[in-house]
XYZ file of C-alpha atoms in Angstrom:
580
model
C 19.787 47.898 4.348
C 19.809 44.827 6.184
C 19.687 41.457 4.255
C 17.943 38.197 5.648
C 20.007 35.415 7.109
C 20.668 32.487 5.288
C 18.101 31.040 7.850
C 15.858 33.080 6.912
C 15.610 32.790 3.273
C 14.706 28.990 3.756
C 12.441 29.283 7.295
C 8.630 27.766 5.728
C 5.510 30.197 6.677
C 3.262 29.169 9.774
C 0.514 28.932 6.812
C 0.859 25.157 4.956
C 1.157 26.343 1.056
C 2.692 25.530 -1.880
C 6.009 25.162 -0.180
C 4.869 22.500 1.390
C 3.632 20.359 -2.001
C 7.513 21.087 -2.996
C 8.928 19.286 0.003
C 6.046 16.343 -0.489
C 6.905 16.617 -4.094
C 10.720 16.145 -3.151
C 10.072 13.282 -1.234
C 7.905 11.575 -3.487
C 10.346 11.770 -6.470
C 13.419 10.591 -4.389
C 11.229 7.462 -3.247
C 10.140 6.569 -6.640
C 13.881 7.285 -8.075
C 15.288 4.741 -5.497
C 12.536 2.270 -6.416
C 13.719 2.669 -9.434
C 17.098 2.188 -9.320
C 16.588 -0.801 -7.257
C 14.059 -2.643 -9.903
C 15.793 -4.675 -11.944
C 17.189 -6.768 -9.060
C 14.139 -7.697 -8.284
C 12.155 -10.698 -10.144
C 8.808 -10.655 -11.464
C 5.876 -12.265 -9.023
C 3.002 -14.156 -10.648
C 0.078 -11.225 -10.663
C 2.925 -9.179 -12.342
C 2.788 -10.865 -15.567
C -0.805 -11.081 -15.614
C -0.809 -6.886 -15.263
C 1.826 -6.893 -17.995
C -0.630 -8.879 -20.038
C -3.756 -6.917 -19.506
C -1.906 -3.242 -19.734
C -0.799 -4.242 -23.492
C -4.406 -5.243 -24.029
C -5.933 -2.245 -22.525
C -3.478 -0.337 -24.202
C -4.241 -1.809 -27.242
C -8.235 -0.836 -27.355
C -7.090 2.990 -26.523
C -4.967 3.138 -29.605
C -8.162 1.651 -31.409
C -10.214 4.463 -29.823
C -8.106 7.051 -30.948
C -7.781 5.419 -34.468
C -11.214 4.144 -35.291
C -13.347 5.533 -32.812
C -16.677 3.767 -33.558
C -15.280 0.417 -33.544
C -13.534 0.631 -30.522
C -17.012 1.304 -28.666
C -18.603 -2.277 -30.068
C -19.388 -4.903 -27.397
C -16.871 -7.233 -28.866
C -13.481 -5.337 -29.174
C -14.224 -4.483 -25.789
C -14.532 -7.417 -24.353
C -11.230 -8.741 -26.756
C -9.492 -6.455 -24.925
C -11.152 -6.219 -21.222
C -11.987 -9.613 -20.475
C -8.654 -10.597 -19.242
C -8.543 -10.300 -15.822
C -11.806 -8.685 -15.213
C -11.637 -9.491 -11.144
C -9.790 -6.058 -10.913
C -10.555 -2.949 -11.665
C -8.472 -0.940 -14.589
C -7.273 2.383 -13.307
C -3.850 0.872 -12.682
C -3.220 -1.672 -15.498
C -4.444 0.956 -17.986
C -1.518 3.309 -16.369
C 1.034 0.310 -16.737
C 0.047 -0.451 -20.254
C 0.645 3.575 -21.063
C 3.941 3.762 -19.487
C 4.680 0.521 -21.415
C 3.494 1.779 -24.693
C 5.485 5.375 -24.530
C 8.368 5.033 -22.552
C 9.414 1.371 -24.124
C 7.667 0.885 -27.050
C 7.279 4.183 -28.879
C 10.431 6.948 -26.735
C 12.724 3.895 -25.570
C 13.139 5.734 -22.488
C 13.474 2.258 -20.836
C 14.908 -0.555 -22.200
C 13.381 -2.655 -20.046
C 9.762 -3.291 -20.568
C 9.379 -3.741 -16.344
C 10.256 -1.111 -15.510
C 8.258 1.215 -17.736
C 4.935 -1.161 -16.631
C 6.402 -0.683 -13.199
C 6.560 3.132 -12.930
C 3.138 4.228 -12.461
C 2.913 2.299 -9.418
C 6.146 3.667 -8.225
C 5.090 7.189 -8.615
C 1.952 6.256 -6.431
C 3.964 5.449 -3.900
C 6.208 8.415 -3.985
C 2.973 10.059 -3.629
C 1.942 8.326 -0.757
C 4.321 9.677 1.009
C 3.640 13.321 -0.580
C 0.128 13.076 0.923
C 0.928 11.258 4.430
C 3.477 14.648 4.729
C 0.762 17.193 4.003
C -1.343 15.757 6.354
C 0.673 15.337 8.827
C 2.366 19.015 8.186
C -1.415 20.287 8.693
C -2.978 17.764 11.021
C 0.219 18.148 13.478
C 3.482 20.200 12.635
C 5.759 19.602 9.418
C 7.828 17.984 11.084
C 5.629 15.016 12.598
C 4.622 14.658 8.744
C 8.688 14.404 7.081
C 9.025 11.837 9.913
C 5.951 10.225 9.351
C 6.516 10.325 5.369
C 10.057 8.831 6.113
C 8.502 6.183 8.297
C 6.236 4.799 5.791
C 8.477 4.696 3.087
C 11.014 2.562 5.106
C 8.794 0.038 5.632
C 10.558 -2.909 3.954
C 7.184 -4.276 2.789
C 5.920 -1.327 1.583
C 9.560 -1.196 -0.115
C 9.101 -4.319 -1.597
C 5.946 -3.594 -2.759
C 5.719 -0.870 -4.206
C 8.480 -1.889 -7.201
C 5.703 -4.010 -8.555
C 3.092 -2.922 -11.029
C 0.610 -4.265 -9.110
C -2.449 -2.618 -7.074
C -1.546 -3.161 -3.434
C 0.976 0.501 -3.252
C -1.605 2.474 -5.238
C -4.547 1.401 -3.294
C -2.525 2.851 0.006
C -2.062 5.855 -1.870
C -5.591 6.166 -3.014
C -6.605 5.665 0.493
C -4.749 8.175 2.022
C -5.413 10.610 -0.853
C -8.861 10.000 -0.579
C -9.254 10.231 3.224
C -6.800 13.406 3.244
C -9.273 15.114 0.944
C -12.331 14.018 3.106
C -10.206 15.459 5.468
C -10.094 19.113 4.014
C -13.616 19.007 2.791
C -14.619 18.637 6.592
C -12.400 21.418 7.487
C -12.887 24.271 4.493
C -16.814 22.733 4.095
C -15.897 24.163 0.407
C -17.659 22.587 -2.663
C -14.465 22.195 -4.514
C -12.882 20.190 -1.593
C -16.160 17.987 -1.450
C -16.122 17.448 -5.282
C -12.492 16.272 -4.898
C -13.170 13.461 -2.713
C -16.299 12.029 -4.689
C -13.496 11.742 -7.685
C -10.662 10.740 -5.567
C -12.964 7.986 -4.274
C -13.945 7.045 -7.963
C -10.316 6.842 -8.559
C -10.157 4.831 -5.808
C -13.083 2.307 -6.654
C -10.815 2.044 -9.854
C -7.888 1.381 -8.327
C -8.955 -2.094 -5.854
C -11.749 -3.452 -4.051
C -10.135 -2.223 -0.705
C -11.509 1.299 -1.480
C -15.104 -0.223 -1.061
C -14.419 -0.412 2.794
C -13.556 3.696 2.562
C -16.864 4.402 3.284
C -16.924 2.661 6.892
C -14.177 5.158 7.392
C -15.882 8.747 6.028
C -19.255 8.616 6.883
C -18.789 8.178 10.855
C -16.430 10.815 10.629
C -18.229 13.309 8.337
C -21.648 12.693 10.793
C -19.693 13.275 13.866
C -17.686 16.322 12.728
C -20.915 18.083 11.349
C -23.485 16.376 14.436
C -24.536 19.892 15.494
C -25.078 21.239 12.001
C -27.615 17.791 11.391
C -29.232 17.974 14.809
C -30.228 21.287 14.023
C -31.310 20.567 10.684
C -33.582 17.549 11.813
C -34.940 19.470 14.584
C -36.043 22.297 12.130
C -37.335 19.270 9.968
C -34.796 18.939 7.216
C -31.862 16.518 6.467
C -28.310 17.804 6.607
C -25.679 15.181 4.416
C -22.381 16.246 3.866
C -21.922 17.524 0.853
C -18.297 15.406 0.889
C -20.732 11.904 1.405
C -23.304 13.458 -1.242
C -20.433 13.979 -4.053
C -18.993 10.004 -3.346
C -22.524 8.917 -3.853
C -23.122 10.616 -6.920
C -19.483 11.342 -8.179
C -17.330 7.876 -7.372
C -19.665 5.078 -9.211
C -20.007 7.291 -12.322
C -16.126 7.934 -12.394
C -15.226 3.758 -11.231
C -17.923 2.616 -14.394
C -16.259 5.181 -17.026
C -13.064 4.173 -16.110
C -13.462 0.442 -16.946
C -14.892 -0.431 -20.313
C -16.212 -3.884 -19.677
C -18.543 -2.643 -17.574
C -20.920 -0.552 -20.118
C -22.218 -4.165 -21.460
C -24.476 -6.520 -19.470
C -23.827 -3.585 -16.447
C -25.621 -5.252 -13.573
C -24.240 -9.028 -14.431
C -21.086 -8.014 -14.205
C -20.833 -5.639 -11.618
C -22.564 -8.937 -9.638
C -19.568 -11.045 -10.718
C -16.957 -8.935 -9.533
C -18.663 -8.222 -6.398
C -19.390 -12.279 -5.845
C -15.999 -12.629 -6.603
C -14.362 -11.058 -3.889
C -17.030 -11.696 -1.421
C -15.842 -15.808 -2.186
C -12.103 -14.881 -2.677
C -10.442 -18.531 -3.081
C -7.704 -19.126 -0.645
C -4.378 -20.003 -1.169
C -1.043 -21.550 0.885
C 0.407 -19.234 3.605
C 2.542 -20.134 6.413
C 1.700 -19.155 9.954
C 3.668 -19.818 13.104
C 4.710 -23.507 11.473
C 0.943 -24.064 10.266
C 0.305 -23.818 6.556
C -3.787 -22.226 6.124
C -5.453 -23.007 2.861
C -8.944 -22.554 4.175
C -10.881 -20.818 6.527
C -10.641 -20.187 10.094
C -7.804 -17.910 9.708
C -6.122 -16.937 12.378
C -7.314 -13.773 14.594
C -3.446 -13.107 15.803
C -2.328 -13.308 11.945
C -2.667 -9.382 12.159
C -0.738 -8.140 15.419
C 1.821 -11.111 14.812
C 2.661 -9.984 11.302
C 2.240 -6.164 11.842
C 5.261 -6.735 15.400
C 7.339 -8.931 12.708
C 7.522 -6.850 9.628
C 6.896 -2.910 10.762
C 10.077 -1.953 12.174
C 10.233 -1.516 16.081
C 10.981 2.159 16.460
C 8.115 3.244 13.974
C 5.566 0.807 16.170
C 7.306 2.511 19.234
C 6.418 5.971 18.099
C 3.267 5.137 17.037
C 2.154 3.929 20.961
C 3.505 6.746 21.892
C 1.785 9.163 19.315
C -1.407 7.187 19.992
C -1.185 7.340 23.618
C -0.700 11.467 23.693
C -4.115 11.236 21.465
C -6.086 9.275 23.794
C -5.271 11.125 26.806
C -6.770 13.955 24.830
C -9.405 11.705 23.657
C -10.420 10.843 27.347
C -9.960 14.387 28.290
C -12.362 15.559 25.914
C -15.072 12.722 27.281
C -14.675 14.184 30.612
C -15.538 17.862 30.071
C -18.268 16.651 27.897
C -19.716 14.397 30.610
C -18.940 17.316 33.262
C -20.513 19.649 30.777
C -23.581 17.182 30.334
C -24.125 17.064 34.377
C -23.674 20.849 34.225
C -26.409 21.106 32.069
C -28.620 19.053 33.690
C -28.151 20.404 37.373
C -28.516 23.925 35.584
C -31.941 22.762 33.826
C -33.288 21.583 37.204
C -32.340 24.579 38.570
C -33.726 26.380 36.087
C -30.913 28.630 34.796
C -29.745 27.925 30.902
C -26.463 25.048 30.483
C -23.591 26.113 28.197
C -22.618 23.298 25.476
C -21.682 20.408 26.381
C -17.987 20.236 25.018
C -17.633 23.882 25.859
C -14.594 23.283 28.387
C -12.948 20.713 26.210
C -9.848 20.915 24.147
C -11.196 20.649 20.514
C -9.886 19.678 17.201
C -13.080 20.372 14.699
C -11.873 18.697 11.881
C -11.781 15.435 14.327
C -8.725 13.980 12.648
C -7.738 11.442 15.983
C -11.225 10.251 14.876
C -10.760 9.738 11.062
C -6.967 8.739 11.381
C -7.881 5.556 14.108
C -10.830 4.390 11.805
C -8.621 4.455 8.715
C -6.460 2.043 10.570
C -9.408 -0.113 12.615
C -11.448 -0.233 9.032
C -8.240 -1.399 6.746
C -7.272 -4.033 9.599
C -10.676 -5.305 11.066
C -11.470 -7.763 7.856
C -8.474 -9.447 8.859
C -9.796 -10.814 12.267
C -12.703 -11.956 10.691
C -12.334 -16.221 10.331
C -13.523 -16.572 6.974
C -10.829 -13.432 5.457
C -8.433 -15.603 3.406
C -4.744 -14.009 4.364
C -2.853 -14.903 1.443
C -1.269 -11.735 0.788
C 0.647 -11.217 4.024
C 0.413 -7.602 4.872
C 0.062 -6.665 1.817
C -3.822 -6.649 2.127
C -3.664 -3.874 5.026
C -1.440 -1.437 4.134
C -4.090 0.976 3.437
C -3.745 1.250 7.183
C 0.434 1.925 7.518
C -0.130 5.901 6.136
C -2.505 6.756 9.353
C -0.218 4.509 11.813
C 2.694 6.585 10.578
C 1.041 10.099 11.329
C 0.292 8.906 14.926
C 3.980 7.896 15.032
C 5.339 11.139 13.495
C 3.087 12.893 16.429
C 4.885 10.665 18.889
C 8.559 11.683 17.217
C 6.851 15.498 17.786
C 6.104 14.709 21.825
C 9.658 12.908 22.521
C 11.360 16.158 20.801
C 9.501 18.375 23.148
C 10.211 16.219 25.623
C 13.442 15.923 25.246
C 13.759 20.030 25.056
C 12.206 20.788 28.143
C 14.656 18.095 29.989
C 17.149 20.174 28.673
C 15.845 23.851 29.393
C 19.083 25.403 29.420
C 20.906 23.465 26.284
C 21.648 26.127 23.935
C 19.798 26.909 20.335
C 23.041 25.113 18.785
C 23.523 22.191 20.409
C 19.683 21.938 20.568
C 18.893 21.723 17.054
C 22.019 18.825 17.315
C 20.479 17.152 19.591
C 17.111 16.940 17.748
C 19.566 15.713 15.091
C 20.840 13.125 16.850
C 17.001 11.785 17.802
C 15.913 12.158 13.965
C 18.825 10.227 13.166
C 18.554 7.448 16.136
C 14.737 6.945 14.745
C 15.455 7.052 11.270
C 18.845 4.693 11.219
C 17.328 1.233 12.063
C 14.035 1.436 9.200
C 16.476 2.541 6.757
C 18.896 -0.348 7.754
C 16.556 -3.009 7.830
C 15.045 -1.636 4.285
C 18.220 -1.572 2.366
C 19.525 -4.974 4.152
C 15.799 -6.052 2.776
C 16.057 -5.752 -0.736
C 15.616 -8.218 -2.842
C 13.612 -10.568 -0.347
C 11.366 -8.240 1.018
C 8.986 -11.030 1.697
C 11.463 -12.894 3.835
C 12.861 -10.536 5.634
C 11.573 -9.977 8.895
C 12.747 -7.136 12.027
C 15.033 -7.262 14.465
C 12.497 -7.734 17.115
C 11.851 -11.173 16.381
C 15.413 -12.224 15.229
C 15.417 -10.838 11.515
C 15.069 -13.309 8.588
C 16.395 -16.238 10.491
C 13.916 -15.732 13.370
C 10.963 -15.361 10.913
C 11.761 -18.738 9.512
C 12.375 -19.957 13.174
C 8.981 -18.863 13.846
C 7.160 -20.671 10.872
C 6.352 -17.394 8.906
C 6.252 -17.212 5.302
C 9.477 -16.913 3.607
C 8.053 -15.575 0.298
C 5.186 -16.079 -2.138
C 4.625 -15.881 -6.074
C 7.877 -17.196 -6.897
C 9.770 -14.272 -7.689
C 13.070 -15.521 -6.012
C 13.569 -17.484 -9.539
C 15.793 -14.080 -10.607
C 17.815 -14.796 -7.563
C 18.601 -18.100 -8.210
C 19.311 -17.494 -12.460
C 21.630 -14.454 -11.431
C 23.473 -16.757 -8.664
C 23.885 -19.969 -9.957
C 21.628 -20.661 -13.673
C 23.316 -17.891 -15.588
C 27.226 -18.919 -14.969
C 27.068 -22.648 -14.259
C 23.622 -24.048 -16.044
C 24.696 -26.267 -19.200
C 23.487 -25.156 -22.689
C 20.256 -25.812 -23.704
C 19.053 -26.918 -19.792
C 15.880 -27.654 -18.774
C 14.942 -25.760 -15.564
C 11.217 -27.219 -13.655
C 10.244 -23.627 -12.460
C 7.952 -24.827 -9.247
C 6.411 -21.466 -8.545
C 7.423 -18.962 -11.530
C 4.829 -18.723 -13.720
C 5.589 -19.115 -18.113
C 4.726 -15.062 -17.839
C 7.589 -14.704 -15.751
C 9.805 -16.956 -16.748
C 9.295 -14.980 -20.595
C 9.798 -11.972 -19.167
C 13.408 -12.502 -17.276
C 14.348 -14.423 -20.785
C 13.641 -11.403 -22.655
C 14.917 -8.719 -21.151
C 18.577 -10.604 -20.359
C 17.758 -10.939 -16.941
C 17.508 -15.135 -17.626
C 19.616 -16.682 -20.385
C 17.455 -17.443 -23.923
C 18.961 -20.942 -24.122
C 17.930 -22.243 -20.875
C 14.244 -24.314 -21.480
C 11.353 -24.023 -19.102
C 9.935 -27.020 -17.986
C 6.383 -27.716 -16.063
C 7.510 -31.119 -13.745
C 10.701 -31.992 -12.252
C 10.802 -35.549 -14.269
C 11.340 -33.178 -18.009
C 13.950 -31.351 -15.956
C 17.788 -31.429 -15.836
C 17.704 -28.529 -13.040
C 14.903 -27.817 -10.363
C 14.231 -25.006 -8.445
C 12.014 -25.062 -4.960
C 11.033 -21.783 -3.739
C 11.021 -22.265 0.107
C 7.417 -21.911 1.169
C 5.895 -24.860 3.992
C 3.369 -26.280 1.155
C 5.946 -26.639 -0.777
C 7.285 -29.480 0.778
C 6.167 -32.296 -1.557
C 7.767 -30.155 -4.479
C 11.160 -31.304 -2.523
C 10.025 -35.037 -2.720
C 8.996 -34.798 -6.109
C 12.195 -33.256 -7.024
C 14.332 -36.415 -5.244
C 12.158 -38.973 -6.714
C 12.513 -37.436 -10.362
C 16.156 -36.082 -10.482
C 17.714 -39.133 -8.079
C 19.283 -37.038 -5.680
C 18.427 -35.235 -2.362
C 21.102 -32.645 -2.383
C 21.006 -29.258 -3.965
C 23.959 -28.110 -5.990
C 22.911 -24.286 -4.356
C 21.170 -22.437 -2.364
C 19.626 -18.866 -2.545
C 19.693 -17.658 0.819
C 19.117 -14.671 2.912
C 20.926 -14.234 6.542
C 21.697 -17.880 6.094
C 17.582 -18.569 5.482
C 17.122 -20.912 2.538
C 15.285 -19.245 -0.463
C 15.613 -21.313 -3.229
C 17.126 -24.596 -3.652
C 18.431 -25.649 -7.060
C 18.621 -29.363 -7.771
C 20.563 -30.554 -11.054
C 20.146 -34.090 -12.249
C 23.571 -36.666 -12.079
């Protein structure tokens, strides 16, 4: 009796199955373990303690549910616990305030309180990449999706951001999630995968206000996959809606107003407040190319500038290329259906029936080119618009990285073909080595730039345009939040500040500052203070508007030199002034 080859026992089936979950799976819990292991180095922003603040609260009303039911359900212990920060939805802080509440306060699986509120968000983007792999795997070949999973996690600002238990990481993963489902529901036409995406897309309404654009994305797509199917129907005088557009309408509301609790009073009022408040988004300081923006017009190359500085080269490279292979195909397909059109019409002059129209034209029916370029033109295109504050760097768009990292994982796909049938005669061996060597070549320089990234994410810039010194060079944000004030107490305010110091934060919000204080990462003696004249030390994050922090900081501590200097690849961070 023969027994399979090693090779054999671990060769994957042509079919996608539940193999296939195990290697996203895989993925997604060595992303979120190396997240994690990489979390405490990293300080806490200022939306970070105000998602601390309203998980504990959120938290709080749950453990009233389950303990006094009625009461819980009154107008105002909802409100006492929902009203803080009510700009943004709860799906997310509720998840930070029950990872908080088991695996700190109640199992002490952490001792730090971060990184239990951090978790959740971690997880969502380990499964980011768990979805972006599946669809690649079934949109392309497995292996376009592992590189295209790889890809997105070495992004160094999706690195960066997806420690934080904020909303930006989960909203990617929501989006992708919720347009990979679409996705199936187009190709199965199944009720179950239909129902999915009406609650993935409530999840999604839950998560951020970025999953309010998803729409722009699904129903183009869903109308032009299933055009036939509604021509038909109107022509035999009925309507044909996907059923995947029917369950969003009648699924994703009902799931995004039971999620959030503040809602269920004075609805319509505040549904219009949140919705007025995004619409008239305040702006705040961000350098661009040596111009600091606090108002509108914002600039329409912010996007293609910031997307060639921060998404590593290679990963861009692959992408054109990926992107290129699917617009020849693209442009292929318009031709046979303009031949096929012409054909037609010759055919109905002549009188003889026309065959379809697309008949002669390579065909994918679940139209994912389609879906995958309006994921990334719809997460993008408010970002060329004048009045679109751009605050938040690239974190704003990165619903759009998951579908620019398929196309690239396609374009990894086409050079490995490429490369094979330049070398016909290269044996199986040395083949699979050299498709090695390629993996490894693409893979080296994101990883590189990731690790060499961490903790200044949000300074760090790629090679292309000189790395973190030719970011600054350029005039492009150095950071934001003030979370380099971890930096600065682990170099410098930990060993050498004198006991009982007063340190003027400049950008670190009291949240913060509490936070790093009480979980060791900050000494307890040292004193916050608001204004550089209470101050014995000063710290300036580096940021352009900054700049009459520095002058205030001179005038009020009589000196103009600072005793040291945070820096990354020689790039100031943080300067810490200490009074003679």
């Amino acid at each position: 009796m023969n027994r399979p080859s090693l090779a054999a026992l671990f060769k994957l089936p042509e079919r996608i199955g539940w193999r296939d979950h195990a290697i996203g799976a895989s993925l997604a819990l060595v992303y979120a373990t190396w997240l994690g292991a990489t979390a405490r180095s990293l300080g806490f922003p200022r939306d970070e303690g105000v998602y601390f603040r309203a998980g504990t609260d959120y938290v709080g009303w749950l453990r009233l549910l389950f303990e006094r039911g009625q009461d819980a359900l009154k107008q105002g212990a909802i409100d006492g616990a929902f009203s803080y920060n009510h700009e943004h939805p709860v799906l997310m802080k509720t998840l930070f305030g029950v990872s908080w509440w088991f695996l700190h306060q109640q199992w002490h699986v952490f001792s730090d309180a971060s990184t239990a509120y951090r978790l959740p968000a971690m997880f969502m983007a380990g499964g980011a990449l768990w979805t972006t792999y599946l669809f690649g795997a079934r949109a392309f070949t497995r292996r376009a999706g592992l590189i295209a999973a790889a890809l997105l996690g070495l992004m160094p600002r999706i690195f960066f951001h997806s420690h934080l238990a904020c909303f930006d990481v989960p909203i990617m993963s929501m989006w992708i999630l919720c347009i990979y489902v679409h996705w199936r529901a187009q190709e199965t036409r199944s009720l179950g995968w239909a129902v999915a995406t009406g609650l993935i897309y409530g999840l999604a309404l839950a998560t951020k206000h970025n999953a309010w654009f998803l729409p722009a994305v699904l129903v183009p797509h869903a109308f032009f996959v299933q055009r036939r199917e509604i021509l038909r129907a109107l022509r035999a005088g009925r309507v044909s809606i996907p059923a995947s557009l029917v369950a969003m309408v009648l699924i994703g509301p009902i799931v995004f107003l039971a999620l959030w609790p503040y809602l269920w009073n004075d609805t319509l009022a505040r549904l219009q407040w949140y919705v007025d408040f995004h619409l008239h988004h305040e702006y705040y300081n961000i350098e661009f190319l040596g111009r600091n923006y606090f108002g509108p017009p914002s600039p329409k190359s912010y996007v293609p500038v910031m997307v060639l500085a921060t998404v590593p080269t290679v990963t861009l490279v692959l992408f054109g290329v990926g992107g290129a292979d699917r617009a020849v195909v693209a442009v292929r397909r318009l031709k046979a259906w303009g031949a096929g059109v012409i054909e037609r019409s010759r055919a109905k002059t002549n009188g003889r029936p026309g065959g379809p129209a697309e008949e002669h034209a390579p065909r994918d029916r679940r139209e994912t080119d389609l879906l995958l370029a309006l994921s990334i033109a719809v997460a993008v295109g408010p970002f060329f618009l004048p009045k679109t504050p751009i605050f938040g760097a690239t974190k704003h768009w990165l619903p759009a990285y998951p579908a620019l990292a398929l196309f690239a994982g396609h374009g990894f796909d086409r050079i490995a073909l490429a490369m094979r049938r330049a070398l016909p005669e290269l044996a199986a061996t040395r083949a699979r080595w050299a498709e090695g060597a390629l993996l490894v070549s693409v893979l080296a320089a994101p990883l590189a730039v990731t690790v060499h990234s961490h903790p200044f994410g949000l300074s760090t810039y790629v090679p292309l345009v000189g790395g973190t010194a030719g970011g600054a060079t350029l005039g492009l944000n150095r950071q934001f939040w003030g979370y380099t004030t971890e930096d600065a107490a682990t170099e410098y305010l930990n060993p050498k500040a004198p006991r009982g110091a007063s340190v003027f934060l400049d950008d670190t919000t009291w949240d913060a500052w509490a936070h790093m204080q009480e979980e060791g990462r900050v000494r307890s003696d040292l004193r916050g203070a608001g204004a550089p004249h209470e101050a014995q030390l000063a710290l300036v994050q580096h940021e352009l508007h900054m700049s009459e922090v520095d002058y205030s900081i001179w005038t009020a501590l009589g000196t103009v030199n600072p005793v040291y200097v945070v820096a990354h690849d020689g790039v100031p961070i943080v300067s810490i002034y200490r009074k003679p």
